[in-house]
């Protein structure tokens, strides 16, 4: 039985989805794949791929990862991020009503067949976008946030720059090719949506860090959008761990996987940004240019297995640690003349599984040579940058944390400071005399 028919068997015949498997351009082999050191790399048949560890951003595998490619519906990750950010900032509520305009109604591809004038909540449309990759729901949300899809696109590109995405450029909120957008709402540009695998991973990392409740939506297996719908929307992500008991998907279900976004167009082939967590380590994988729906998931499994089988995250410096050679910082006008300093956060690095996290180097930078009382415990006084290069890994890893005071220092009284100054004066005088002999 054809795999692409299995996942659609529960959908009504009237539903149309752009991500349904189609013939795509032949994917290239992994001749340019680079990985961490001498660890055995997986054989991949893709245009591009990357694997990163989510808490550190450490790249564990890279294959043509900086090449800008059409991302198809993985573009919707940026739309998802911006909408969730609007809710987080209080500019939008999940319960807000959205009235559908002309653009969503005319939008093609994956959709839930919205009509102009329909009213749905932000959350309902968000689920349709995250689960069913609904282009019309995506455009409706974009218009709700920014007034028009093209104004929303400006926000998408601004956000991409703020995130440090080097190649990403968006012309719409959905990932559709320009020719497939409603003619009336096409932008006046000869560009298309593009995004490298590395940029997709950066975007995914921001989603999991800034919106840790993302799986509330991305892990939904199916969703009935309207009561009158004969069948629910089914999540395109076959690899959801929750699918382990679903006959059509259990062969693909992956332990710990709870997101994020699939994509398919004729130009892009089949793409998938996935994320899974095991033993406290979360990995983010991106595969682009797979030649079928099933293939994007089997390649993702190879990439994720490579990460979980070969690497782990280890804490190399606990929070509130003293710094060798910098136990204290001088203090002026205080009850005490110095104050202890410690790092304000723990430091973890990715290491080969079973390896030792030894040989960590550090460099400190103080904001000022001395402090002036009063000083509160936890006051930032500088930074400390840790650098670590694990044996067998190509890249050194760095992390910078703040140096903070470990206690309060009260301002000294006039009487105390006066007699301290006299004492220092006589001490300096004695040292000067002693140095004459």
GROMACS .gro file of N, CA and C in nm, residues 316-411:
model
  288
  316UNK      N    1   2.988   2.149   3.253
  316UNK     CA    2   3.131   2.156   3.281
  316UNK      C    3   3.162   2.256   3.391
  317UNK      N    4   3.074   2.352   3.412
  317UNK     CA    5   3.091   2.448   3.521
  317UNK      C    6   2.954   2.473   3.584
  318UNK      N    7   2.936   2.442   3.713
  318UNK     CA    8   2.807   2.471   3.776
  318UNK      C    9   2.789   2.619   3.801
  319UNK      N   10   2.665   2.662   3.811
  319UNK     CA   11   2.637   2.801   3.843
  319UNK      C   12   2.689   2.839   3.980
  320UNK      N   13   2.715   2.967   4.000
  320UNK     CA   14   2.766   3.021   4.125
  320UNK      C   15   2.905   2.968   4.158
  321UNK      N   16   2.983   2.941   4.055
  321UNK     CA   17   3.120   2.892   4.076
  321UNK      C   18   3.217   3.009   4.092
  322UNK      N   19   3.317   2.988   4.179
  322UNK     CA   20   3.424   3.086   4.192
  322UNK      C   21   3.518   3.073   4.073
  323UNK      N   22   3.586   3.181   4.041
  323UNK     CA   23   3.675   3.183   3.926
  323UNK      C   24   3.819   3.182   3.975
  324UNK      N   25   3.893   3.088   3.925
  324UNK     CA   26   4.033   3.077   3.964
  324UNK      C   27   4.108   3.204   3.931
  325UNK      N   28   4.177   3.260   4.033
  325UNK     CA   29   4.255   3.382   4.011
  325UNK      C   30   4.174   3.509   4.021
  326UNK      N   31   4.044   3.497   4.045
  326UNK     CA   32   3.958   3.616   4.056
  326UNK      C   33   3.851   3.590   4.162
  327UNK      N   34   3.898   3.567   4.284
  327UNK     CA   35   3.804   3.539   4.393
  327UNK      C   36   3.727   3.663   4.435
  328UNK      N   37   3.795   3.779   4.428
  328UNK     CA   38   3.733   3.904   4.475
  328UNK      C   39   3.764   4.019   4.381
  329UNK      N   40   3.685   4.126   4.396
  329UNK     CA   41   3.705   4.252   4.324
  329UNK      C   42   3.713   4.364   4.427
  330UNK      N   43   3.808   4.460   4.411
  330UNK     CA   44   3.820   4.570   4.508
  330UNK      C   45   3.693   4.655   4.515
  331UNK      N   46   3.666   4.705   4.637
  331UNK     CA   47   3.548   4.789   4.660
  331UNK      C   48   3.591   4.918   4.729
  332UNK      N   49   3.545   5.032   4.679
  332UNK     CA   50   3.569   5.161   4.742
  332UNK      C   51   3.448   5.200   4.827
  333UNK      N   52   3.476   5.269   4.936
  333UNK     CA   53   3.374   5.331   5.021
  333UNK      C   54   3.278   5.230   5.082
  334UNK      N   55   3.326   5.106   5.102
  334UNK     CA   56   3.241   5.005   5.160
  334UNK      C   57   3.284   4.963   5.299
  335UNK      N   58   3.196   4.895   5.369
  335UNK     CA   59   3.233   4.836   5.497
  335UNK      C   60   3.347   4.737   5.474
  336UNK      N   61   3.337   4.663   5.363
  336UNK     CA   62   3.444   4.573   5.321
  336UNK      C   63   3.520   4.637   5.206
  337UNK      N   64   3.645   4.598   5.191
  337UNK     CA   65   3.728   4.654   5.086
  337UNK      C   66   3.731   4.567   4.960
  338UNK      N   67   3.663   4.455   4.966
  338UNK     CA   68   3.656   4.367   4.849
  338UNK      C   69   3.529   4.283   4.859
  339UNK      N   70   3.490   4.228   4.748
  339UNK     CA   71   3.370   4.146   4.744
  339UNK      C   72   3.395   4.025   4.655
  340UNK      N   73   3.338   3.911   4.694
  340UNK     CA   74   3.354   3.791   4.615
  340UNK      C   75   3.273   3.795   4.486
  341UNK      N   76   3.322   3.729   4.384
  341UNK     CA   77   3.249   3.720   4.258
  341UNK      C   78   3.236   3.574   4.216
  342UNK      N   79   3.124   3.544   4.150
  342UNK     CA   80   3.098   3.408   4.102
  342UNK      C   81   3.031   3.417   3.965
  343UNK      N   82   3.029   3.308   3.892
  343UNK     CA   83   2.955   3.303   3.766
  343UNK      C   84   2.807   3.292   3.797
  344UNK      N   85   2.722   3.352   3.711
  344UNK     CA   86   2.579   3.357   3.744
  344UNK      C   87   2.498   3.245   3.679
  345UNK      N   88   2.561   3.160   3.600
  345UNK     CA   89   2.486   3.052   3.537
  345UNK      C   90   2.575   2.933   3.511
  346UNK      N   91   2.514   2.817   3.500
  346UNK     CA   92   2.593   2.697   3.471
  346UNK      C   93   2.634   2.697   3.323
  347UNK      N   94   2.737   2.623   3.291
  347UNK     CA   95   2.790   2.613   3.156
  347UNK      C   96   2.793   2.466   3.115
  348UNK      N   97   2.724   2.437   3.004
  348UNK     CA   98   2.720   2.300   2.952
  348UNK      C   99   2.770   2.299   2.808
  349UNK      N  100   2.835   2.190   2.771
  349UNK     CA  101   2.882   2.173   2.635
  349UNK      C  102   2.843   2.035   2.583
  350UNK      N  103   2.837   2.023   2.452
  350UNK     CA  104   2.812   1.894   2.388
  350UNK      C  105   2.945   1.820   2.379
  351UNK      N  106   2.943   1.694   2.423
  351UNK     CA  107   3.065   1.613   2.419
  351UNK      C  108   3.033   1.478   2.355
  352UNK      N  109   3.133   1.413   2.296
  352UNK     CA  110   3.111   1.276   2.248
  352UNK      C  111   3.065   1.188   2.364
  353UNK      N  112   2.970   1.104   2.341
  353UNK     CA  113   2.911   1.022   2.447
  353UNK      C  114   3.020   0.942   2.517
  354UNK      N  115   3.021   0.949   2.649
  354UNK     CA  116   3.120   0.879   2.730
  354UNK      C  117   3.251   0.953   2.745
  355UNK      N  118   3.264   1.069   2.680
  355UNK     CA  119   3.389   1.144   2.686
  355UNK      C  120   3.397   1.230   2.812
  356UNK      N  121   3.518   1.278   2.840
  356UNK     CA  122   3.540   1.363   2.956
  356UNK      C  123   3.539   1.509   2.914
  357UNK      N  124   3.471   1.592   2.992
  357UNK     CA  125   3.466   1.735   2.964
  357UNK      C  126   3.580   1.803   3.039
  358UNK      N  127   3.702   1.778   2.992
  358UNK     CA  128   3.820   1.834   3.056
  358UNK      C  129   3.886   1.934   2.961
  359UNK      N  130   3.973   2.016   3.019
  359UNK     CA  131   4.047   2.111   2.937
  359UNK      C  132   3.970   2.237   2.904
  360UNK      N  133   3.873   2.272   2.987
  360UNK     CA  134   3.797   2.395   2.964
  360UNK      C  135   3.883   2.517   2.997
  361UNK      N  136   3.890   2.611   2.905
  361UNK     CA  137   3.965   2.735   2.927
  361UNK      C  138   3.867   2.850   2.949
  362UNK      N  139   3.915   2.957   3.012
  362UNK     CA  140   3.826   3.070   3.035
  362UNK      C  141   3.902   3.201   3.027
  363UNK      N  142   3.827   3.306   2.999
  363UNK     CA  143   3.882   3.442   2.995
  363UNK      C  144   3.782   3.535   3.060
  364UNK      N  145   3.829   3.616   3.154
  364UNK     CA  146   3.740   3.708   3.226
  364UNK      C  147   3.757   3.850   3.174
  365UNK      N  148   3.651   3.927   3.191
  365UNK     CA  149   3.653   4.069   3.152
  365UNK      C  150   3.569   4.146   3.254
  366UNK      N  151   3.635   4.234   3.328
  366UNK     CA  152   3.565   4.313   3.430
  366UNK      C  153   3.514   4.444   3.368
  367UNK      N  154   3.397   4.486   3.414
  367UNK     CA  155   3.339   4.612   3.366
  367UNK      C  156   3.417   4.733   3.419
  368UNK      N  157   3.477   4.720   3.539
  368UNK     CA  158   3.555   4.828   3.600
  368UNK      C  159   3.660   4.766   3.690
  369UNK      N  160   3.769   4.840   3.714
  369UNK     CA  161   3.878   4.789   3.797
  369UNK      C  162   3.837   4.772   3.942
  370UNK      N  163   3.746   4.856   3.988
  370UNK     CA  164   3.696   4.844   4.125
  370UNK      C  165   3.552   4.893   4.132
  371UNK      N  166   3.484   4.852   4.237
  371UNK     CA  167   3.343   4.887   4.256
  371UNK      C  168   3.328   4.992   4.364
  372UNK      N  169   3.214   5.055   4.367
  372UNK     CA  170   3.185   5.156   4.468
  372UNK      C  171   3.062   5.113   4.547
  373UNK      N  172   3.075   5.105   4.679
  373UNK     CA  173   2.963   5.065   4.765
  373UNK      C  174   2.859   5.177   4.769
  374UNK      N  175   2.732   5.144   4.796
  374UNK     CA  176   2.681   5.011   4.831
  374UNK      C  177   2.663   4.921   4.709
  375UNK      N  178   2.673   4.791   4.732
  375UNK     CA  179   2.663   4.692   4.624
  375UNK      C  180   2.569   4.581   4.670
  376UNK      N  181   2.475   4.547   4.583
  376UNK     CA  182   2.382   4.440   4.613
  376UNK      C  183   2.437   4.305   4.564
  377UNK      N  184   2.405   4.202   4.636
  377UNK     CA  185   2.440   4.067   4.593
  377UNK      C  186   2.378   4.041   4.455
  378UNK      N  187   2.456   3.983   4.364
  378UNK     CA  188   2.406   3.955   4.230
  378UNK      C  189   2.431   4.066   4.130
  379UNK      N  190   2.502   4.172   4.171
  379UNK     CA  191   2.533   4.281   4.079
  379UNK      C  192   2.634   4.233   3.974
  380UNK      N  193   2.606   4.262   3.847
  380UNK     CA  194   2.696   4.222   3.740
  380UNK      C  195   2.823   4.307   3.744
  381UNK      N  196   2.939   4.241   3.742
  381UNK     CA  197   3.065   4.313   3.746
  381UNK      C  198   3.153   4.282   3.625
  382UNK      N  199   3.109   4.188   3.541
  382UNK     CA  200   3.187   4.152   3.424
  382UNK      C  201   3.134   4.026   3.360
  383UNK      N  202   3.215   3.965   3.276
  383UNK     CA  203   3.177   3.841   3.209
  383UNK      C  204   3.292   3.742   3.214
  384UNK      N  205   3.258   3.617   3.195
  384UNK     CA  206   3.358   3.512   3.182
  384UNK      C  207   3.319   3.424   3.063
  385UNK      N  208   3.411   3.406   2.972
  385UNK     CA  209   3.387   3.326   2.853
  385UNK      C  210   3.462   3.194   2.863
  386UNK      N  211   3.389   3.085   2.857
  386UNK     CA  212   3.448   2.951   2.862
  386UNK      C  213   3.462   2.897   2.721
  387UNK      N  214   3.573   2.832   2.695
  387UNK     CA  215   3.599   2.770   2.564
  387UNK      C  216   3.635   2.624   2.585
  388UNK      N  217   3.576   2.538   2.504
  388UNK     CA  218   3.599   2.395   2.519
  388UNK      C  219   3.602   2.328   2.382
  389UNK      N  220   3.705   2.250   2.358
  389UNK     CA  221   3.715   2.172   2.236
  389UNK      C  222   3.726   2.025   2.274
  390UNK      N  223   3.620   1.951   2.245
  390UNK     CA  224   3.617   1.810   2.280
  390UNK      C  225   3.704   1.731   2.183
  391UNK      N  226   3.769   1.629   2.235
  391UNK     CA  227   3.849   1.541   2.151
  391UNK      C  228   3.760   1.474   2.046
  392UNK      N  229   3.803   1.479   1.921
  392UNK     CA  230   3.725   1.417   1.813
  392UNK      C  231   3.621   1.507   1.751
  393UNK      N  232   3.607   1.632   1.803
  393UNK     CA  233   3.511   1.725   1.745
  393UNK      C  234   3.586   1.839   1.676
  394UNK      N  235   3.532   1.881   1.562
  394UNK     CA  236   3.599   1.981   1.479
  394UNK      C  237   3.603   2.119   1.543
  395UNK      N  238   3.492   2.161   1.602
  395UNK     CA  239   3.478   2.299   1.644
  395UNK      C  240   3.493   2.315   1.795
  396UNK      N  241   3.556   2.426   1.834
  396UNK     CA  242   3.557   2.463   1.975
  396UNK      C  243   3.422   2.526   2.009
  397UNK      N  244   3.376   2.504   2.130
  397UNK     CA  245   3.249   2.561   2.175
  397UNK      C  246   3.279   2.671   2.276
  398UNK      N  247   3.202   2.777   2.272
  398UNK     CA  248   3.221   2.886   2.368
  398UNK      C  249   3.087   2.923   2.431
  399UNK      N  250   3.095   2.969   2.552
  399UNK     CA  251   2.975   3.022   2.619
  399UNK      C  252   3.018   3.131   2.716
  400UNK      N  253   2.946   3.242   2.714
  400UNK     CA  254   2.976   3.355   2.801
  400UNK      C  255   2.864   3.372   2.903
  401UNK      N  256   2.903   3.385   3.029
  401UNK     CA  257   2.807   3.411   3.137
  401UNK      C  258   2.856   3.532   3.216
  402UNK      N  259   2.768   3.589   3.293
  402UNK     CA  260   2.803   3.707   3.371
  402UNK      C  261   2.879   3.668   3.497
  403UNK      N  262   2.964   3.759   3.541
  403UNK     CA  263   3.023   3.751   3.675
  403UNK      C  264   2.943   3.844   3.764
  404UNK      N  265   2.902   3.794   3.881
  404UNK     CA  266   2.819   3.873   3.972
  404UNK      C  267   2.876   3.866   4.113
  405UNK      N  268   2.840   3.965   4.193
  405UNK     CA  269   2.885   3.967   4.333
  405UNK      C  270   2.815   3.859   4.412
  406UNK      N  271   2.888   3.799   4.505
  406UNK     CA  272   2.834   3.687   4.582
  406UNK      C  273   2.772   3.731   4.714
  407UNK      N  274   2.780   3.861   4.745
  407UNK     CA  275   2.723   3.909   4.872
  407UNK      C  276   2.699   4.060   4.863
  408UNK      N  277   2.626   4.111   4.960
  408UNK     CA  278   2.605   4.256   4.971
  408UNK      C  279   2.728   4.321   5.031
  409UNK      N  280   2.752   4.446   4.993
  409UNK     CA  281   2.854   4.528   5.060
  409UNK      C  282   2.790   4.662   5.092
  410UNK      N  283   2.778   4.692   5.223
  410UNK     CA  284   2.718   4.818   5.265
  410UNK      C  285   2.819   4.932   5.255
  411UNK      N  286   2.768   5.052   5.238
  411UNK     CA  287   2.855   5.169   5.235
  411UNK      C  288   2.910   5.195   5.374
   0.00000   0.00000   0.00000
